Short mmCIF file of C-alpha atoms and ligand atoms in Angstrom, two decimals:
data_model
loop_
_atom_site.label_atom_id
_atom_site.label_comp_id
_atom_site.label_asym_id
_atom_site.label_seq_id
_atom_site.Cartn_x
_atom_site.Cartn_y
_atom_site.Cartn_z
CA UNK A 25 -19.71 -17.40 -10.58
CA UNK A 26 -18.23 -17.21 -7.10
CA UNK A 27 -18.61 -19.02 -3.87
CA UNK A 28 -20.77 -16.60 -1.61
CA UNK A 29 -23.80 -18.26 -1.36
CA UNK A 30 -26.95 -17.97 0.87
CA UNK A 31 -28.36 -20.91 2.57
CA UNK A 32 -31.42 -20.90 4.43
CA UNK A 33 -30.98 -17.22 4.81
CA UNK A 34 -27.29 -16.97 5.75
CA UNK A 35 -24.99 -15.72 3.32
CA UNK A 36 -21.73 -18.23 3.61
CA UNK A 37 -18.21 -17.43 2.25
CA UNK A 38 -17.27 -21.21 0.93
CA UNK A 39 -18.21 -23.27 4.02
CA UNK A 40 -18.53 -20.23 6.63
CA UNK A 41 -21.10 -17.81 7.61
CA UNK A 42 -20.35 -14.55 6.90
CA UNK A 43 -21.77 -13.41 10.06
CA UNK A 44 -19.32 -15.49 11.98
CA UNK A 45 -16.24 -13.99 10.23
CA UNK A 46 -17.85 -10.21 10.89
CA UNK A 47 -18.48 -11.41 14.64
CA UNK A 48 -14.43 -12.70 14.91
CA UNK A 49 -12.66 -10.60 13.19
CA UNK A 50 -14.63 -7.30 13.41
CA UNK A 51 -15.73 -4.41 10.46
CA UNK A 52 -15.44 -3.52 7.92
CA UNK A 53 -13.55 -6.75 6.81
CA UNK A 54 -12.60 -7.77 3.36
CA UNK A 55 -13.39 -11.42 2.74
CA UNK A 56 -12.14 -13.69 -0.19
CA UNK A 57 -13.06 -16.36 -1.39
CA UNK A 58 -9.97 -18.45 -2.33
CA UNK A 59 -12.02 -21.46 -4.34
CA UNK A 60 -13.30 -18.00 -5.89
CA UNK A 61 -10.48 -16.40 -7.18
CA UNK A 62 -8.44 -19.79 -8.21
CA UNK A 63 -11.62 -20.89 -10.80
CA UNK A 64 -11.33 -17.36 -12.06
CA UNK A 65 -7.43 -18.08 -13.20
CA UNK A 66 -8.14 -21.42 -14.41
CA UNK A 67 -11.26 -20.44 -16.61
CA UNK A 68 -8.83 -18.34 -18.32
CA UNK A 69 -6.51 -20.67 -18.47
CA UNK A 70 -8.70 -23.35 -19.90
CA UNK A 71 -10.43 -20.75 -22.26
CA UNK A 72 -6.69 -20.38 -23.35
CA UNK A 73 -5.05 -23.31 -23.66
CA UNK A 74 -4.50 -23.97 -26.99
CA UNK A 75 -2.40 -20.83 -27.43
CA UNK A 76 -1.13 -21.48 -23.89
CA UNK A 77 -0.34 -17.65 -22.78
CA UNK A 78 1.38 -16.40 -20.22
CA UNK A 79 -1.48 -14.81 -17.79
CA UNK A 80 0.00 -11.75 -15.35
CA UNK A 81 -2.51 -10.70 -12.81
CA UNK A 82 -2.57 -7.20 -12.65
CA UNK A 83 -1.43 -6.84 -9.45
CA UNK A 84 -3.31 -3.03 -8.22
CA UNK A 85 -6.39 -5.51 -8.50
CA UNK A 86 -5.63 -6.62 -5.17
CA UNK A 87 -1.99 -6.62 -4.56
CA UNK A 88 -2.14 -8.78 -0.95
CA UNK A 89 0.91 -11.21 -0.97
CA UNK A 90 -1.31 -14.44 -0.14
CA UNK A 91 -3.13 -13.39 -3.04
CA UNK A 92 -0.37 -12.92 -5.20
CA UNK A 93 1.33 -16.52 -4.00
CA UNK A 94 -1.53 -18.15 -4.47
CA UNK A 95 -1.98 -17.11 -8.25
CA UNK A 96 1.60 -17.46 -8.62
CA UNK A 97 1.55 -20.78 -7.51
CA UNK A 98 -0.63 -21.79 -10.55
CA UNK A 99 1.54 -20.38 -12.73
CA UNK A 100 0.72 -16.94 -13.42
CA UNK A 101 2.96 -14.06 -13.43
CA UNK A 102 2.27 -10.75 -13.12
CA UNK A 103 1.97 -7.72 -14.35
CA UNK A 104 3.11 -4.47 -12.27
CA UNK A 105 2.93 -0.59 -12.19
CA UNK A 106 5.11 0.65 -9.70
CA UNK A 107 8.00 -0.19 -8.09
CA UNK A 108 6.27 -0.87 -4.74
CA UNK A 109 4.28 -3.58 -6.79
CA UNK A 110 8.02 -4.81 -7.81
CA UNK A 111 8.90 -5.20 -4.38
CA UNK A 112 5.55 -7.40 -3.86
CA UNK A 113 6.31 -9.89 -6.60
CA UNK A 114 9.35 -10.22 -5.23
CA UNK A 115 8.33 -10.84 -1.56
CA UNK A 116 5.66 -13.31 -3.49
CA UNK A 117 8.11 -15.22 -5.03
CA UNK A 118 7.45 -14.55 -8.35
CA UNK A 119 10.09 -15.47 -11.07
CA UNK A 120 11.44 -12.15 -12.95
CA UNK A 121 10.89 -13.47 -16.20
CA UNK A 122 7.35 -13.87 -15.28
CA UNK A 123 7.00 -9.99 -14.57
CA UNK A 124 5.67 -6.92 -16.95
CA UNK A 125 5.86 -3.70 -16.17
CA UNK A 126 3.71 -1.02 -17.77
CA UNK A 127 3.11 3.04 -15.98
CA UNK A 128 3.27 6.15 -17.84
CA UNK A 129 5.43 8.02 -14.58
CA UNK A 130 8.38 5.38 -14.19
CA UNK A 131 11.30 6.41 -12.19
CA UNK A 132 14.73 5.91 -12.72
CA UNK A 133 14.99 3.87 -9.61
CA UNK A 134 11.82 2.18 -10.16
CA UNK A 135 13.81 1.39 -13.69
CA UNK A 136 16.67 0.63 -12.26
CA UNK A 137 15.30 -2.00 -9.83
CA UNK A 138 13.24 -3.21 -12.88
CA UNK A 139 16.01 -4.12 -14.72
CA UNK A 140 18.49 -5.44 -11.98
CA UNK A 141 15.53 -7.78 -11.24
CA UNK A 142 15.64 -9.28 -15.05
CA UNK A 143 11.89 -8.51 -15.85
CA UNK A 144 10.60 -10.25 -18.98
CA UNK A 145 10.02 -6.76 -19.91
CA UNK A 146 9.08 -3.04 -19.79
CA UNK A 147 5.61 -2.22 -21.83
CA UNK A 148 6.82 1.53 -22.65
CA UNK A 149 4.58 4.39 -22.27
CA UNK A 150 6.39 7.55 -24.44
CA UNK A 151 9.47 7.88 -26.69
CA UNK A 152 10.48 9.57 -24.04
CA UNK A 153 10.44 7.26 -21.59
CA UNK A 154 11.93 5.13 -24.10
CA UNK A 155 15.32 6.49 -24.27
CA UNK A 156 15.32 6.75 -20.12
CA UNK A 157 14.96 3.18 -20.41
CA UNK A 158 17.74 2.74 -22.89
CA UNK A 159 20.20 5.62 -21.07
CA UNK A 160 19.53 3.60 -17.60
CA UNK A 161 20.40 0.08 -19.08
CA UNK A 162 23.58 1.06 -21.01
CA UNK A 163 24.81 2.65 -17.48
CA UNK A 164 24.03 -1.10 -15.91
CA UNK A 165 25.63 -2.21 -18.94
CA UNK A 166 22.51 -4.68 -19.58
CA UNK A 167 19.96 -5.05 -22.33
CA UNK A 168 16.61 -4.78 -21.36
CA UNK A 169 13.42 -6.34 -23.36
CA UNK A 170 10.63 -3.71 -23.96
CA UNK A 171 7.42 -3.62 -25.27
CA UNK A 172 5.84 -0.69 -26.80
CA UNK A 173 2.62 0.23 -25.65
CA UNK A 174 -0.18 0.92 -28.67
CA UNK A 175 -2.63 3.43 -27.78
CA UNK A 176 -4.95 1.62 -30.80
CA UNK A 177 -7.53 4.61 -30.47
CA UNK A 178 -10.74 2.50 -29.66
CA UNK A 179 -13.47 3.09 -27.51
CA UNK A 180 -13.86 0.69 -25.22
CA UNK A 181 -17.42 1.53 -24.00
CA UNK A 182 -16.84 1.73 -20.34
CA UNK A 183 -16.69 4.45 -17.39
CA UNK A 184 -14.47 7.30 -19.09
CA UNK A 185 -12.08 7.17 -15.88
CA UNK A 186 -10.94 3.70 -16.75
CA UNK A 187 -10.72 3.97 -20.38
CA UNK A 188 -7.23 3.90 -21.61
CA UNK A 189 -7.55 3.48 -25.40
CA UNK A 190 -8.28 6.47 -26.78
CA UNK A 191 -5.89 8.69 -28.76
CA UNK A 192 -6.98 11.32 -26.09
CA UNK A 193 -5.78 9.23 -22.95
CA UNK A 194 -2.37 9.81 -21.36
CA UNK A 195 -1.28 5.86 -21.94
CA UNK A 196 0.46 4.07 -25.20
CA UNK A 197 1.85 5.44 -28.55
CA UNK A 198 0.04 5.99 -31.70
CA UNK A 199 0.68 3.54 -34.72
CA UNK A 200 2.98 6.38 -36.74
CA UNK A 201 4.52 6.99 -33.60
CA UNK A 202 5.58 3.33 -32.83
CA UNK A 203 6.45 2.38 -36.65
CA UNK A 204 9.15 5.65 -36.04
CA UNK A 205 10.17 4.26 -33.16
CA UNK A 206 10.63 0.24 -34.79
CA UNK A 207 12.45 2.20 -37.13
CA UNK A 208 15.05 3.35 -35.64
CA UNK A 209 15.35 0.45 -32.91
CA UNK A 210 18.82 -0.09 -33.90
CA UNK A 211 19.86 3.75 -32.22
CA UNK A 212 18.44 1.90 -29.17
CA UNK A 213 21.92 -0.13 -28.47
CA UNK A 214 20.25 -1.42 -24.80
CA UNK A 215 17.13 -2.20 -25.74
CA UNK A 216 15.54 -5.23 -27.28
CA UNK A 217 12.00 -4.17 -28.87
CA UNK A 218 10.56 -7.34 -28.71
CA UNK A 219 6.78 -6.94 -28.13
CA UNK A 220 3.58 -4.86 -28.51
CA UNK A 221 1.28 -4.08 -25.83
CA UNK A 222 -1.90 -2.78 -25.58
CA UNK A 223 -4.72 -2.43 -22.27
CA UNK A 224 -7.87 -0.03 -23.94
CA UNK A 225 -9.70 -0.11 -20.19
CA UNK A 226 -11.34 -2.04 -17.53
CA UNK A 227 -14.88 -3.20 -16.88
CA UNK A 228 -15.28 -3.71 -20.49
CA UNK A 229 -18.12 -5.99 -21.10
CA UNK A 230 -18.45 -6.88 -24.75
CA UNK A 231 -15.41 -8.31 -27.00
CA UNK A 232 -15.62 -5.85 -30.04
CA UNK A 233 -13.49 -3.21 -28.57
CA UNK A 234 -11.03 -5.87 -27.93
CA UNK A 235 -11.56 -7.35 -31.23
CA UNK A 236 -11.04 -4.33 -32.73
CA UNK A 237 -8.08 -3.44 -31.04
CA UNK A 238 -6.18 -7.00 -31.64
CA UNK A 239 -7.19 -6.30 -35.60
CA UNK A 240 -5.54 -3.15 -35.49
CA UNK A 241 -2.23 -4.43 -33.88
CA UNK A 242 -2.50 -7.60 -35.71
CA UNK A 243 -2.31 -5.72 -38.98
CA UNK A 244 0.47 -3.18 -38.06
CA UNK A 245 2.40 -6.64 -36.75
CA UNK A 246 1.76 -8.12 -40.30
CA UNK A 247 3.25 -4.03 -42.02
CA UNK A 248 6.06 -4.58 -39.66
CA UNK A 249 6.71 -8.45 -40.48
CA UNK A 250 6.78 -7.68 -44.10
CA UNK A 251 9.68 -5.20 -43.61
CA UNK A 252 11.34 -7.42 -41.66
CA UNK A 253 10.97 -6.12 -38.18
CA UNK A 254 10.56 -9.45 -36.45
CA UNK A 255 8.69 -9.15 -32.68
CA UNK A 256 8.71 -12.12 -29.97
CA UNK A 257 5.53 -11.05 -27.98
CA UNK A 258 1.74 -9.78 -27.76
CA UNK A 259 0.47 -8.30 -24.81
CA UNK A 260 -2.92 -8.04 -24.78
CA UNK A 261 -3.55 -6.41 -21.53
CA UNK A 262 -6.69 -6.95 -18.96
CA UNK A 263 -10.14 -5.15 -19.04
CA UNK A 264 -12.50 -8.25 -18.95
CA UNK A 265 -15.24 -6.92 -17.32
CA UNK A 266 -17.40 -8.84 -14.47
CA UNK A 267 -21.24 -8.97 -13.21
CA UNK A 268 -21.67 -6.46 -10.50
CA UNK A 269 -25.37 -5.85 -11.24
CA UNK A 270 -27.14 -6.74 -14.34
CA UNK A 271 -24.16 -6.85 -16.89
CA UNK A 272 -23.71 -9.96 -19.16
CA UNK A 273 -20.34 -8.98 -19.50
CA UNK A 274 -18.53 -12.01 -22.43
CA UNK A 275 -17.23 -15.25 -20.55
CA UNK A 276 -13.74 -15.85 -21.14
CA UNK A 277 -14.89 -18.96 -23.85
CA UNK A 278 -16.53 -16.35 -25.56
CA UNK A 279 -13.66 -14.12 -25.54
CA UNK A 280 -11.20 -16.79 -26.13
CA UNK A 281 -12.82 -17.95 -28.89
CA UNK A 282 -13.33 -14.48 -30.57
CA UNK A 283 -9.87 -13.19 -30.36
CA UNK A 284 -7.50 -16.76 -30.44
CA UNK A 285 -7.92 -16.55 -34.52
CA UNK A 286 -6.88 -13.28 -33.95
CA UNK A 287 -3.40 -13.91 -32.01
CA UNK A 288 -2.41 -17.18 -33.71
CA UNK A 289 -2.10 -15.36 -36.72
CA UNK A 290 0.29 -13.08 -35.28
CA UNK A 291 2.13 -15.85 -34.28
CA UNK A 292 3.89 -14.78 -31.33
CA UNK A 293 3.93 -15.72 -27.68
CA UNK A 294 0.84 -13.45 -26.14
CA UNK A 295 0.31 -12.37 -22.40
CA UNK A 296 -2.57 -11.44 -20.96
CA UNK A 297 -3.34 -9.03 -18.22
CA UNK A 298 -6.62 -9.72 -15.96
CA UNK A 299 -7.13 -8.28 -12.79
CA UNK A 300 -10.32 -7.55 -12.18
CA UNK A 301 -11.67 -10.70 -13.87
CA UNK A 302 -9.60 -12.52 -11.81
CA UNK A 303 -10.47 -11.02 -8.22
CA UNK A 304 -13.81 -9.00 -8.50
CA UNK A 305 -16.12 -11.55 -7.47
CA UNK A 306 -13.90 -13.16 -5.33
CA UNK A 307 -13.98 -10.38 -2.21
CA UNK A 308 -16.85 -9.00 -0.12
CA UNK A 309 -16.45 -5.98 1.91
CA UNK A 310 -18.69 -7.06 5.37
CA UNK A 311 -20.06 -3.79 6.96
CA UNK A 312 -22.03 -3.08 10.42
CA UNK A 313 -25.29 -0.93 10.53
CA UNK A 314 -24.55 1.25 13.10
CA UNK A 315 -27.68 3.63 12.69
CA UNK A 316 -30.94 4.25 10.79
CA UNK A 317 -31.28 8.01 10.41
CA UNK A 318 -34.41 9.28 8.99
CA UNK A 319 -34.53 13.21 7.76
CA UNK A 320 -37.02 14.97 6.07
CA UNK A 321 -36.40 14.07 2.71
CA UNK A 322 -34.42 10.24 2.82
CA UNK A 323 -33.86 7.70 4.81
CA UNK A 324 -29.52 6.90 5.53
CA UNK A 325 -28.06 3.77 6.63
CA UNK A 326 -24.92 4.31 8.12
CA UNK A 327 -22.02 1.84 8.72
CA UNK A 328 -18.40 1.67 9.84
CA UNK A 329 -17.07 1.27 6.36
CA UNK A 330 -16.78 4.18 4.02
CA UNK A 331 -15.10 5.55 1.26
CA UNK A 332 -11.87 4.94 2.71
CA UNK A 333 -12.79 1.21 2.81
CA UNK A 334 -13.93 1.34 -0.70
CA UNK A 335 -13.39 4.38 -3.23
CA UNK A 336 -15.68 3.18 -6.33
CA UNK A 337 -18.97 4.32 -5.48
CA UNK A 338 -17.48 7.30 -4.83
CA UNK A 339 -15.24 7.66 -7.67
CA UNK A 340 -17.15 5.83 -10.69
CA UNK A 341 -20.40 6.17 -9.52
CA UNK A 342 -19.64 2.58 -9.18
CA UNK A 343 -22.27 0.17 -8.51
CA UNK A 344 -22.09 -3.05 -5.66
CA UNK A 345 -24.99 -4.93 -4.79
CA UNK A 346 -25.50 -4.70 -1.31
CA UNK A 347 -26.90 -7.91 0.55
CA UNK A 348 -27.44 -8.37 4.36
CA UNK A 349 -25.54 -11.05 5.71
CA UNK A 350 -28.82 -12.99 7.62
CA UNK A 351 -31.30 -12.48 4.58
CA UNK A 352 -34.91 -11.11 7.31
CA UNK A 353 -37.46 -13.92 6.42
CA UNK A 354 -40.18 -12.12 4.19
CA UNK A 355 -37.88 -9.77 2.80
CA UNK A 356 -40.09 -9.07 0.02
CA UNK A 357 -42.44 -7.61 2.43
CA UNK A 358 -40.14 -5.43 4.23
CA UNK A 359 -37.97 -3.18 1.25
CA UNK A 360 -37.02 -0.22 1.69
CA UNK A 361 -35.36 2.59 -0.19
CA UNK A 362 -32.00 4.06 1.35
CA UNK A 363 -28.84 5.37 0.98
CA UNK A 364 -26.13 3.34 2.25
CA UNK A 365 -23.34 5.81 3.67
CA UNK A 366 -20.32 5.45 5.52
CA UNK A 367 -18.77 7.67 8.27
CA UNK A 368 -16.36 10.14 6.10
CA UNK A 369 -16.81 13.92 6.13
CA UNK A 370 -17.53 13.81 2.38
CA UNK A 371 -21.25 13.72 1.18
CA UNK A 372 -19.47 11.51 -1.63
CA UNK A 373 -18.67 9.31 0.57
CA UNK A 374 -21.65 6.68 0.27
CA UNK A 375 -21.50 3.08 -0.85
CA UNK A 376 -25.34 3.04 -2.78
CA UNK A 377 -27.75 5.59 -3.66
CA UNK A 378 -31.57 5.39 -3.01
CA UNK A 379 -30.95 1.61 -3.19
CA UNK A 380 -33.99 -0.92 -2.65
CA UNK A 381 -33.13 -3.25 -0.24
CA UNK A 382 -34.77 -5.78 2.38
CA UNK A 383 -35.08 -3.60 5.81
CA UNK A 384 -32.46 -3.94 8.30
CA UNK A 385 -31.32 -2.77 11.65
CA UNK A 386 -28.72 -1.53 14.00
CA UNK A 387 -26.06 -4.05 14.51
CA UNK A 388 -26.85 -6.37 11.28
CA UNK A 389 -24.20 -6.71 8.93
CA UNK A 390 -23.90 -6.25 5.20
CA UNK A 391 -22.13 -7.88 2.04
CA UNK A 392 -20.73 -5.27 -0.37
CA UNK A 393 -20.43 -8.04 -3.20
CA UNK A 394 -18.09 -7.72 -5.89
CA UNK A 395 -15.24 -5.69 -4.11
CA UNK A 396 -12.11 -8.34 -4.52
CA UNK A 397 -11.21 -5.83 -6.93
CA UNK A 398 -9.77 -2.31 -6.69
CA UNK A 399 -11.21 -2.42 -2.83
CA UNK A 400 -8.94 -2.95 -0.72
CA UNK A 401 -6.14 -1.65 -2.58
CA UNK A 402 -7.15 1.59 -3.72
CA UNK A 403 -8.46 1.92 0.34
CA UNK A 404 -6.55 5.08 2.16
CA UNK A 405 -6.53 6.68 5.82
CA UNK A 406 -8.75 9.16 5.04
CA UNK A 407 -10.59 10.60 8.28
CA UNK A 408 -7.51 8.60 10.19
CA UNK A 409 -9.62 5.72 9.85
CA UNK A 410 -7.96 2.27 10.27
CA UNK A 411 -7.86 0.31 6.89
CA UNK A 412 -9.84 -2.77 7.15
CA UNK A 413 -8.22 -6.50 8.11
CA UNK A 414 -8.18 -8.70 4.69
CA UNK A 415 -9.53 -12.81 5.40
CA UNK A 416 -8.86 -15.47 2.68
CA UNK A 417 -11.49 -18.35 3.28
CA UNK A 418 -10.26 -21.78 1.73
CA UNK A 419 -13.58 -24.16 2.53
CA UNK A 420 -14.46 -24.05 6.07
CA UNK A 421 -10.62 -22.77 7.35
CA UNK A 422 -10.40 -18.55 7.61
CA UNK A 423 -7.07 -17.23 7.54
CA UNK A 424 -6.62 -13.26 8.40
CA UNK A 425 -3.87 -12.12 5.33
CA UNK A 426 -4.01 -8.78 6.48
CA UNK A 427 -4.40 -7.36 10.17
CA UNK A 428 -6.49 -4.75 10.81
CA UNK A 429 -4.44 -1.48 11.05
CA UNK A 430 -3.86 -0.10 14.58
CA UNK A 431 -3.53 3.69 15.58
CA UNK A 432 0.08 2.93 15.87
CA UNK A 433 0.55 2.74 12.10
CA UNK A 434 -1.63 5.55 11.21
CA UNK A 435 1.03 7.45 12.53
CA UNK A 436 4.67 5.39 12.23
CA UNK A 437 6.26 7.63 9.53
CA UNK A 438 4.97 10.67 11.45
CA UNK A 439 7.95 12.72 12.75
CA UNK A 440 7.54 15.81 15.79
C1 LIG B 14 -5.09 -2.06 -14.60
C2 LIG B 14 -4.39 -2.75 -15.69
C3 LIG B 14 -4.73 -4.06 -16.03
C4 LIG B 14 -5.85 -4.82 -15.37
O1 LIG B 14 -7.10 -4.35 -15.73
P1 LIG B 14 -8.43 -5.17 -15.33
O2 LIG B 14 -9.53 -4.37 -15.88
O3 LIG B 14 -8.46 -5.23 -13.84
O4 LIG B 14 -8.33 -6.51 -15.93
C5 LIG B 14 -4.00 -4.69 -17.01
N1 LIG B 14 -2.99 -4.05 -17.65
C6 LIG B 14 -2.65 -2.78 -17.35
C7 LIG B 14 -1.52 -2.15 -18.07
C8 LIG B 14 -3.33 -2.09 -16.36
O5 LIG B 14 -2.98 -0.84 -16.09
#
């Protein structure tokens, strides 16, 4: 569900036309839905409540600060990769002990920071990264909570790019590895090893590769339990997986009440990781037509945002329904098939394929829907193009979060 809605044939954001926003603050423009993205969190929430976790938005979902403050503000904490994304929660506000931190690359400064901070805790990619952890703490003469990622070797039935629970992706440890590692926690004098973690992908639409996953953990929790190595938390990670065209990806009830069962009996305190769940529904990327071009074998649509603006198409082959933002009366009469393309060099650099859509013309405006998510943050500068200005819409009040980039910045770190 999410709150862009067409009446009579104007798509609104909440209580504004879409038009109206495109017409103020220019294209391409990310718009979100803040109604949107709050009913995502509390679904989850609800879905949740009788085990009462602690949810971390993933923040390279979308890592504006309003965003982040307003999920924050409900309660949520959140879960990081980087130590720019550190430097966000902190700017948000968000209380340390609310923060996880998972990445296969950390840096010794991104540790350090990590740790000075007071993060709940780290979820650990690598023995390797393990002892770093460890050698970094005892030299701030602190001990640090980590969790060790499980690489449960499941499939998780999504695009390969954004699986991450297979024995033959780069994140998590295998089982053996992790029961050597539990085993010698004590030669770990800074750390606390006081979780599991595990994330097996994103988009993922059906709850047996997360079911699957849990059991796995569940039962290595219950081998290490009866040899008395106690653990505080379960991390379950993110991955839920959202409508962008005709999935019927598992509502967070039906998640919730496939996998609760499942954590109680682990009984410890679980986190949860959704980003795009969270977010994906609750952003639009609004785009101008600025020509029709007709060659011998296709018919493009071009607009001002590209694959700068918004990588998936481009990278996963992603699809995003594409909707114009005054809906021409008759539509049905007047389809056409186009590609929808934006103005990079790249012939990747397209937002549809030989998509059917109602005909439009130069100057309308379109609705990428579904683009809250890993949009605007995985945009770039590609082409020197300007990245887009972000607008949060709370009812019938629009509030720019980001400004539109000027040629200024595209060059401010630029030295001659
Ligand atoms: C990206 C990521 C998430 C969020 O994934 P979604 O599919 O957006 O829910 C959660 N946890 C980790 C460790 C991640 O890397």
């Amino acid at each position: 569900m999410h709150d862009f809605k067409y009446k009579k044939n104007k798509l609104y954001c909440e209580n504004i036309k879409v038009e109206d926003l495109a017409k103020k603050f220019s294209t391409p423009l990310y718009v979100y839905s803040y109604h949107t993205l709050i009913d995502h969190y509390l679904k989850l929430e609800s879905a949740f409540s009788e085990i009462n976790p602690l949810i971390c938005y993933s923040v390279k979902a979308n890592s504006n600060l309003s965003i982040l403050k307003a999920l924050i503000a409900q309660g949520a904490g959140l879960d990081i990769v980087s130590g720019g994304e550190l430097f966000r929660a902190q700017k948000a506000a968000c209380p340390a002990q609310r923060i996880v931190y998972a990445s296969v690359g950390k840096t010794d400064q991104e540790i350090s920071a990590a740790i000075g901070r007071g993060i709940l805790f780290f979820n650990v990619e690598s023995l390797a990264e393990l002892k770093n952890i460890n050698r970094i703490a005892q030299g701030l003469n602190k001990i640090t909570r980590v969790a060790i990622r499980i690489n449960p070797d499941v499939e998780a039935k999504t695009h390969k790019y954004i699986s991450t629970g297979k024995i033959t992706n780069k994140f998590g440890i295998d089982l053996d590895g992790a029961y050597k590692i539990l085993l010698l926690r004590a030669k770990f004098k800074n750390l606390n090893i006081c979780g599991l973690h595990i994330h097996i992908g994103s988009q993922i639409t059906r709850s047996a590769p997360f079911v699957q996953a849990i059991k796995k953990v569940s039962n290595f929790i219950q081998r290490l339990k009866s040899q008395g190595i106690a653990l505080e938390y379960l991390n379950i990670g993110g991955g839920l997986g959202i409508i962008y065209d005709q999935e019927a990806p598992q509502t967070a009830q039906i998640y919730a009440n496939e996998i609760i069962p499942l954590l109680k009996k682990t009984g410890l305190k679980i986190i949860m990781e959704p980003g795009r769940f969270i977010m994906g529904n609750a952003g639009i990327l609004v785009v101008k037509v600025l020509y029709i071009k007709h060659t011998p074998k296709k018919k493009f649509i071009i607009v001002d945002g590209g694959m700068n603006d918004l990588i998936r198409p481009a990278l996963y082959g992603a699809y995003h329904q594409i909707l114009p933002v005054r809906y021409p009366l008759n539509a049905k009469r007047y389809m056409q098939k186009a590609d929808i393309v934006g103005p990079i060099c790249e012939s990747g650099d397209f937002l549809a394929k030989e998509r059917l859509m109602a005909k439009v013309k130069e100057g309308d405006y379109l609705a990428v829907m579904g683009a809250g998510a890993y949009g605007f943050s995985m945009s770039s500068n590609y082409n020197s193009r300007l990245r887009a200005a972000e607008v949060m819409v709370v009812k019938d009040k629009a509030v720019v979060i980001r400004k539109r980039e000027t040629c200024e910045d595209l060059i401010r770190n630029e030295i001659i």
